[in-house]
Backbone as a printed PyTorch tensor [residue, N CA C, xyz], in Angstrom:
tensor([[[  0.6990,  -1.2130,   0.0430],
         [  0.1550,   0.1360,  -0.0120],
         [  0.8730,   0.9310,  -0.0650]],

        [[  0.7400,   2.3420,  -0.6370],
         [  1.3740,   3.3000,  -1.0060],
         [  0.6660,   4.5020,  -0.1820]],

        [[  1.3300,   5.4670,   0.3310],
         [  0.9410,   6.6410,   1.2710],
         [ -0.6590,   7.0570,   0.6540]],

        [[ -1.0700,   6.8590,  -0.2660],
         [ -2.5820,   7.1900,  -0.7870],
         [ -3.4780,   6.6710,  -0.3880]],

        [[ -3.0120,   5.1670,   0.3480],
         [ -3.8340,   4.3740,   0.8480],
         [ -4.4420,   3.0470,  -0.4020]],

        [[ -3.6400,   3.0710,  -1.3560],
         [ -4.2640,   2.6650,  -2.5310],
         [ -3.5290,   1.2970,  -2.3030]],

        [[ -3.9390,  -0.0170,  -2.6150],
         [ -3.2000,  -0.9830,  -2.9850],
         [ -2.1900,  -1.3980,  -3.7440]],

        [[ -0.9130,  -2.0230,  -3.9230],
         [ -0.3180,  -1.8250,  -4.7180],
         [  0.2060,  -3.3680,  -5.2450]],

        [[  0.0280,  -3.7550,  -6.3930],
         [  0.3000,  -5.1760,  -6.8490],
         [  1.9650,  -5.0540,  -7.5280]],

        [[  2.7680,  -5.6860,  -6.6340],
         [  4.0880,  -5.1020,  -7.5500],
         [  4.3600,  -6.1880,  -8.4620]],

        [[  3.7120,  -7.5320,  -8.2120],
         [  4.1750,  -8.3740,  -9.3650],
         [  3.7730,  -8.3650, -10.5400]],

        [[  2.8670,  -7.3280, -10.7960],
         [  2.1580,  -7.0000, -12.2500],
         [  3.0780,  -6.0540, -12.6590]],

        [[  3.7090,  -5.0970, -11.6780],
         [  4.6900,  -4.1080, -12.4150],
         [  6.0840,  -4.9720, -12.7470]],

        [[  6.2170,  -5.6440, -11.8300],
         [  7.4930,  -6.5680, -12.2230],
         [  7.3570,  -7.3330, -13.3780]],

        [[  6.3370,  -8.0180, -13.7970],
         [  6.2740,  -8.9770, -14.7460],
         [  6.2960,  -8.1280, -15.8540]],

        [[  5.4020,  -6.6320, -15.5940],
         [  5.7550,  -6.1420, -17.3060],
         [  7.0600,  -5.4450, -17.4900]],

        [[  7.8890,  -4.9490, -16.4340],
         [  9.0970,  -4.6080, -16.9500],
         [  9.9630,  -5.6900, -17.2320]],

        [[  9.9860,  -7.0120, -16.4950],
         [ 10.6790,  -7.9100, -17.2460],
         [ 10.7440,  -8.5620, -18.8220]],

        [[  9.4020,  -7.9530, -19.2560],
         [  9.7640,  -8.1260, -20.9520],
         [ 10.7860,  -7.0660, -21.3940]],

        [[ 11.2630,  -6.2800, -20.8070],
         [ 12.1770,  -5.6480, -21.2380],
         [ 13.8390,  -6.5600, -21.4760]],

        [[ 14.4420,  -6.1620, -22.6440],
         [ 15.5470,  -7.1850, -22.7070],
         [ 16.7360,  -6.5450, -22.0810]],

        [[ 16.1850,  -5.6440, -20.8520],
         [ 17.7650,  -4.8630, -20.1920],
         [ 17.3900,  -5.0170, -19.2430]],

        [[ 16.0580,  -5.4720, -18.6920],
         [ 16.0900,  -5.9200, -17.0270],
         [ 16.1030,  -7.2230, -16.8140]],

        [[ 17.1240,  -7.7750, -16.0890],
         [ 17.3440,  -8.9980, -16.0160],
         [ 16.2210,  -9.6180, -14.3370]],

        [[ 16.1320,  -8.5210, -13.4820],
         [ 15.6380,  -8.9950, -12.2850],
         [ 15.0890,  -7.5630, -11.9560]],

        [[ 13.8890,  -7.4320, -10.9650],
         [ 13.7640,  -6.4590, -10.7790],
         [ 12.7010,  -6.6960,  -9.2980]],

        [[ 12.7680,  -5.6870,  -8.5720],
         [ 11.8900,  -5.9750,  -7.0730],
         [ 11.3870,  -4.5050,  -6.8550]],

        [[  9.9650,  -4.4680,  -7.0960],
         [  9.1920,  -3.1140,  -6.8080],
         [  9.3450,  -2.7790,  -5.1840]],

        [[ 10.0340,  -1.5530,  -4.7880],
         [  9.8810,  -1.1940,  -3.4950],
         [  9.1180,   0.1790,  -3.3380]],

        [[  8.8960,   0.6100,  -1.9490],
         [  8.3070,   1.8120,  -1.4770],
         [  6.8900,   2.0020,  -1.4290]],

        [[  6.7540,   0.5270,  -1.2400],
         [  5.1250,   0.3000,  -1.0760],
         [  4.5040,   1.3040,  -0.0360]],

        [[  5.4510,   1.6280,   0.9020],
         [  5.0670,   2.4780,   2.3080],
         [  5.4240,   3.8870,   2.1370]],

        [[  5.6320,   4.2070,   0.8320],
         [  6.5610,   5.6330,   0.4000],
         [  5.4250,   6.3170,  -0.4250]],

        [[  5.8450,   7.5060,  -0.8550],
         [  4.9710,   8.4180,  -1.6370],
         [  4.8230,   8.0140,  -2.9130]],

        [[  6.3430,   7.5740,  -3.3310],
         [  6.3240,   6.9980,  -4.9210],
         [  7.0120,   5.4660,  -5.1450]],

        [[  6.6800,   4.7650,  -5.9610],
         [  7.3260,   3.3960,  -6.1690],
         [  8.8090,   3.5650,  -6.6100]],

        [[  9.5100,   2.7730,  -6.1870],
         [ 10.8790,   2.7340,  -6.6760],
         [ 11.3210,   1.1940,  -7.0120]],

        [[ 12.3330,   1.0700,  -7.2910],
         [ 12.7100,  -0.3500,  -7.8570],
         [ 14.3620,  -0.7410,  -7.5460]],

        [[ 14.4490,  -1.9150,  -7.3760],
         [ 16.1540,  -2.5350,  -7.3770],
         [ 15.8580,  -3.4470,  -8.3840]],

        [[ 16.8620,  -3.2020,  -9.2500],
         [ 16.9890,  -3.6270, -10.7900],
         [ 18.3610,  -4.2370, -10.9510]],

        [[ 18.2340,  -5.5430, -11.2030],
         [ 19.4270,  -6.1980, -11.7630],
         [ 19.4250,  -5.9660, -13.1790]],

        [[ 20.2900,  -5.0930, -14.0550],
         [ 20.2640,  -5.0450, -15.1860],
         [ 20.8920,  -6.3780, -16.0540]],

        [[ 20.2540,  -6.3330, -17.3290],
         [ 21.1080,  -7.3180, -18.0660],
         [ 22.3300,  -6.2610, -18.7600]],

        [[ 23.3390,  -6.5880, -17.9150],
         [ 24.5940,  -5.7940, -18.1620],
         [ 25.2550,  -5.4460, -19.3260]],

        [[ 25.3860,  -6.4520, -20.4210],
         [ 25.6610,  -6.3500, -21.7140],
         [ 24.9370,  -5.4500, -22.3450]],

        [[ 23.7580,  -5.8680, -22.3050],
         [ 22.7220,  -4.5980, -23.4420],
         [ 22.5940,  -3.4490, -22.8190]],

        [[ 22.7070,  -3.2390, -21.3470],
         [ 22.3900,  -1.6490, -20.7520],
         [ 23.9070,  -0.9650, -20.9370]],

        [[ 25.0550,  -1.7180, -21.1970],
         [ 26.2580,  -1.0940, -21.2390],
         [ 26.3640,  -0.3940, -22.7440]],

        [[ 25.7250,  -1.1140, -23.5640],
         [ 25.7860,  -0.9140, -25.0850],
         [ 24.7950,   0.3950, -25.0520]],

        [[ 23.4730,   0.2070, -24.5620],
         [ 22.8990,   1.6600, -24.8890],
         [ 23.4030,   2.5800, -23.8610]],

        [[ 24.0500,   2.1740, -22.8450],
         [ 24.7200,   3.5630, -22.0540],
         [ 25.8120,   4.1600, -22.9330]],

        [[ 26.5300,   3.5060, -23.7490],
         [ 27.5840,   3.9300, -24.4250],
         [ 27.0820,   4.7030, -25.8380]],

        [[ 26.1420,   4.3820, -26.3890],
         [ 25.0510,   5.0930, -27.2880],
         [ 25.0420,   6.6130, -26.6770]],

        [[ 24.1380,   6.4470, -25.3900],
         [ 23.6870,   7.8440, -24.9970],
         [ 24.9660,   8.5260, -24.6040]],

        [[ 26.0870,   8.1380, -24.1490],
         [ 27.0820,   8.7050, -23.3640],
         [ 27.9600,   9.5620, -24.8620]],

        [[ 27.7610,   8.7190, -25.8580],
         [ 28.1980,   9.1230, -27.2780],
         [ 27.6510,  10.4880, -27.5390]],

        [[ 26.2990,  10.7860, -27.2150],
         [ 25.5260,  11.6060, -27.8320],
         [ 25.1740,  12.6620, -27.0960]],

        [[ 25.8490,  12.2800, -25.4460],
         [ 25.9120,  13.3560, -24.7890],
         [ 27.0230,  13.4020, -23.7310]],

        [[ 27.8800,  14.1710, -24.1700],
         [ 29.2710,  14.1510, -23.1630],
         [ 29.1530,  14.1780, -21.8680]],

        [[ 28.1900,  15.1010, -21.1550],
         [ 28.0810,  15.5730, -19.9670],
         [ 27.5150,  14.2170, -18.9710]],

        [[ 27.1250,  13.2900, -19.3980],
         [ 26.2020,  12.3740, -18.6540],
         [ 27.1240,  11.0880, -18.3520]],

        [[ 27.5040,  10.7480, -17.3240],
         [ 28.3510,   9.5220, -16.5050],
         [ 27.8780,   8.3090, -16.9060]],

        [[ 28.1100,   7.0760, -17.0090],
         [ 27.9650,   5.8390, -17.2170],
         [ 26.9770,   5.5490, -16.0190]],

        [[ 26.9170,   5.4060, -14.7950],
         [ 26.0760,   5.3050, -13.7950],
         [ 24.7970,   6.1380, -14.1510]],

        [[ 24.8140,   7.2010, -14.5460],
         [ 23.4130,   8.1950, -14.9060],
         [ 22.6470,   7.6900, -15.8290]],

        [[ 23.8110,   7.1370, -17.1830],
         [ 22.9590,   6.9540, -18.2760],
         [ 22.1820,   5.3910, -18.2160]],

        [[ 22.9780,   4.5670, -17.4380],
         [ 22.1330,   3.2020, -16.8300],
         [ 21.0430,   3.4250, -16.3160]],

        [[ 20.8750,   4.4550, -15.3000],
         [ 19.6600,   4.6510, -14.4850],
         [ 18.5390,   5.3080, -15.5300]],

        [[ 19.0840,   6.2120, -16.1040],
         [ 18.2150,   7.0320, -16.8920],
         [ 17.7540,   6.0660, -18.0300]],

        [[ 18.4350,   5.1840, -18.6120],
         [ 17.9070,   3.9610, -19.4410],
         [ 17.0610,   3.0960, -19.2160]],

        [[ 17.2020,   2.6530, -17.6100],
         [ 16.4150,   2.0080, -17.0280],
         [ 15.1220,   2.6440, -16.6330]],

        [[ 15.0140,   3.9830, -16.4900],
         [ 14.0160,   4.4870, -16.1640],
         [ 13.1510,   4.3600, -17.3390]],

        [[ 13.6290,   4.7570, -18.4270],
         [ 12.6450,   4.8690, -19.8150],
         [ 12.2320,   3.4590, -20.0140]],

        [[ 12.8700,   2.3690, -19.9430],
         [ 12.5380,   0.9950, -19.9790],
         [ 11.3960,   0.8450, -18.9980]],

        [[ 11.3220,   1.1850, -18.1580],
         [ 10.6680,   1.0670, -16.6670],
         [  9.0200,   1.6800, -17.4480]],

        [[  9.1700,   2.9810, -17.6300],
         [  7.8810,   3.6220, -18.4150],
         [  7.5140,   2.9940, -19.4970]],

        [[  8.4610,   2.5550, -20.4020],
         [  7.8760,   1.7450, -22.0400],
         [  6.9860,   0.6440, -21.3550]],

        [[  7.6030,  -0.1280, -20.8450],
         [  6.9650,  -1.5020, -20.2020],
         [  5.9640,  -1.5110, -19.3730]],

        [[  5.8800,  -0.3360, -18.3880],
         [  4.7670,  -0.5690, -17.3300],
         [  3.6740,   0.7430, -17.6340]],

        [[  3.8090,   1.3970, -18.7880],
         [  2.5830,   2.4410, -19.1690],
         [  1.3730,   2.0010, -18.6060]],

        [[  0.7600,   0.7700, -19.0250],
         [ -0.6240,   0.1790, -18.9000],
         [ -0.9450,  -0.1660, -16.9130]],

        [[  0.0880,  -0.4310, -16.3400],
         [  0.0410,  -0.7560, -15.4740],
         [ -0.7140,  -0.0020, -14.3640]],

        [[ -1.3840,   0.0390, -13.4360],
         [ -2.1650,   0.7330, -12.4810],
         [ -1.4920,   1.6450, -11.7800]],

        [[  0.0900,   1.4340, -11.3260],
         [  0.6500,   1.9720, -10.8860],
         [  2.3180,   1.9970, -11.7970]],

        [[  2.9400,   3.0380, -11.6200],
         [  4.3010,   2.9320, -12.4010],
         [  5.3220,   3.3620, -11.2500]],

        [[  6.6350,   2.7560, -11.6840],
         [  7.7690,   3.3070, -10.7420],
         [  8.2430,   4.7590, -11.0800]],

        [[  7.8880,   5.3770, -10.6010],
         [  8.4710,   7.1410, -10.7670],
         [  9.0570,   7.8030,  -9.6740]],

        [[  9.4510,   6.7870,  -8.4400],
         [ 10.4240,   7.3350,  -7.5050],
         [ 11.8020,   6.3730,  -7.7440]],

        [[ 12.8790,   6.3350,  -6.6430],
         [ 14.1930,   6.1360,  -7.2700],
         [ 14.4830,   4.5520,  -7.6040]],

        [[ 15.6820,   4.5010,  -8.2170],
         [ 15.9970,   3.1610,  -8.8880],
         [ 17.1310,   3.1390,  -8.1700]],

        [[ 17.4240,   1.5010,  -7.6800],
         [ 18.5760,   1.2490,  -7.3140],
         [ 19.2580,  -0.1010,  -8.3430]],

        [[ 20.2360,   0.3250,  -8.8090],
         [ 20.7210,  -0.6270,  -9.7370],
         [ 21.7770,  -1.3250,  -9.3750]],

        [[ 21.4510,  -2.6420,  -8.8260],
         [ 22.3700,  -3.7230,  -8.7160],
         [ 23.0450,  -4.7880,  -9.2840]],

        [[ 24.6040,  -5.2610,  -9.0370],
         [ 25.3720,  -6.0280,  -9.6540],
         [ 24.7480,  -7.5290,  -9.7180]],

        [[ 24.4230,  -7.7220,  -8.3180],
         [ 24.7790,  -9.3850,  -8.0210],
         [ 23.0300,  -9.6140,  -8.3600]],

        [[ 22.8440, -10.5800,  -9.2200],
         [ 21.2520, -11.2920,  -9.5600],
         [ 21.0230, -11.9460,  -8.0580]],

        [[ 19.9290, -12.1650,  -8.1400],
         [ 18.8770, -12.8080,  -7.1400],
         [ 19.0060, -14.6420,  -7.5810]],

        [[ 19.6540, -15.3020,  -6.6110],
         [ 19.4860, -16.2840,  -7.1290],
         [ 19.1360, -17.4050,  -5.7560]],

        [[ 18.9530, -18.8630,  -5.9020],
         [ 18.8160, -19.6160,  -4.7620],
         [ 19.8500, -19.7060,  -3.6350]],

        [[ 21.2030, -19.8000,  -4.2360],
         [ 22.5190, -19.9050,  -3.7740],
         [ 22.7560, -18.7290,  -2.7670]],

        [[ 22.3470, -17.2020,  -3.2220],
         [ 22.2690, -16.4450,  -2.1350],
         [ 21.2270, -16.0440,  -1.1340]],

        [[ 20.2590, -16.9390,  -1.5800],
         [ 19.2900, -16.6610,  -0.7300],
         [ 18.0460, -15.8050,  -0.9300]],

        [[ 18.2670, -15.4320,  -1.9390],
         [ 17.1670, -14.3730,  -2.7940],
         [ 15.9550, -14.6490,  -3.5470]],

        [[ 16.1990, -15.9970,  -3.5990],
         [ 15.0970, -16.4090,  -4.3740],
         [ 14.8100, -18.1890,  -3.9650]],

        [[ 13.6990, -18.5900,  -3.9570],
         [ 13.1800, -19.8150,  -3.4520],
         [ 13.5320, -20.9280,  -4.4690]],

        [[ 13.5710, -22.2730,  -4.1090],
         [ 13.6900, -23.1070,  -5.2260],
         [ 12.7090, -23.0550,  -6.5620]],

        [[ 11.7480, -22.5870,  -6.0390],
         [ 10.7060, -22.2810,  -7.3780],
         [ 10.8150, -21.1490,  -8.1630]],

        [[ 12.2350, -20.5540,  -7.9760],
         [ 12.4760, -19.4110,  -8.7850],
         [ 11.7170, -18.4390,  -8.3780]],

        [[ 11.2220, -17.7080,  -7.2980],
         [ 10.3580, -16.6870,  -6.8450],
         [ 11.3950, -15.7940,  -6.2120]],

        [[ 11.3220, -14.4960,  -6.5660],
         [ 12.3780, -13.6170,  -5.6070],
         [ 11.7440, -13.4600,  -4.3930]],

        [[ 12.9180, -13.4160,  -2.9470],
         [ 12.3920, -13.3370,  -1.9630],
         [ 12.3840, -11.9430,  -1.4940]],

        [[ 11.0190, -11.2720,  -1.9370],
         [ 11.2710,  -9.6650,  -1.6410],
         [ 11.7430,  -9.1400,  -0.4520]],

        [[ 11.2640,  -9.7250,   0.5780],
         [ 11.5340,  -9.5670,   2.1500],
         [ 13.2870,  -9.4680,   2.2250]],

        [[ 13.9830, -10.7560,   1.8620],
         [ 15.2320, -10.6110,   2.0390],
         [ 15.9350,  -9.6010,   1.1140]],

        [[ 15.5750,  -9.3640,  -0.1390],
         [ 15.9360,  -8.4510,  -0.9550],
         [ 15.9300,  -6.8710,  -0.4710]],

        [[ 14.7140,  -6.5030,   0.3360],
         [ 14.5300,  -5.2970,   0.6320],
         [ 15.2520,  -5.2390,   2.0460]],

        [[ 15.8200,  -6.3490,   2.5870],
         [ 16.5540,  -6.3470,   3.8030],
         [ 18.1650,  -6.2020,   3.5150]],

        [[ 18.2980,  -6.7460,   2.2320],
         [ 19.6000,  -6.6140,   2.0180],
         [ 20.0480,  -4.9560,   1.6060]],

        [[ 19.4480,  -4.3100,   1.0270],
         [ 19.5080,  -3.4220,   0.2260],
         [ 18.7330,  -2.2550,   1.2870]],

        [[ 18.6030,  -2.5540,   2.3680],
         [ 17.6630,  -1.9530,   3.5770],
         [ 18.6360,  -0.0850,   3.4550]],

        [[ 19.7750,  -0.2490,   3.5700],
         [ 20.5060,   0.9810,   3.7200],
         [ 20.5830,   2.0160,   2.4420]],

        [[ 20.3520,   1.4780,   1.4830],
         [ 20.5300,   1.6230,   0.1700],
         [ 19.0250,   2.4810,  -0.1950]],

        [[ 17.9740,   1.6720,   0.3090],
         [ 16.8740,   1.9770,   0.0620],
         [ 16.4270,   3.1200,   0.9030]],

        [[ 16.9730,   3.1870,   2.2490],
         [ 16.9170,   4.6430,   3.1100],
         [ 17.2510,   5.7890,   2.4250]],

        [[ 18.5100,   5.6020,   1.9960],
         [ 19.2300,   6.7270,   1.7790],
         [ 18.4160,   7.3630,   0.2230]],

        [[ 17.9220,   6.4010,  -0.8400],
         [ 17.2590,   6.9770,  -1.7430],
         [ 16.0430,   7.5240,  -1.4610]],

        [[ 15.4950,   7.2410,  -0.4550],
         [ 14.0450,   7.5770,  -0.0780],
         [ 14.1130,   8.7890,   0.7800]],

        [[ 15.1160,   9.3380,   0.9750],
         [ 15.5910,  10.7110,   2.0310],
         [ 15.2970,  11.9610,   1.1430]]])
């Protein structure tokens, strides 16, 4: 539920976003905030190619910011028809969510609580 009191079903947003070839994994965060955010594991190779293109056309943008900008655009593109959109902060992480690191169940479902707990401090900083 976001602060407006409306219930958010994050899996709908996540499934829509996962249609992007640039997003490997995503967890929607901020259900208790004013804006929804996301923790994204990008498809590193494809995002890097897109970031290089963006950086060549805009010399003032750094790779980290280029990656975030590209991923935000992908989120808008793939989730525009969802009831809620991710219009808050985005945390880009390198390590994929796996069964071995405890962030997925054996049936390949992301353990949202463990992911949020692992990145709790970064999430708090994003929402300051």
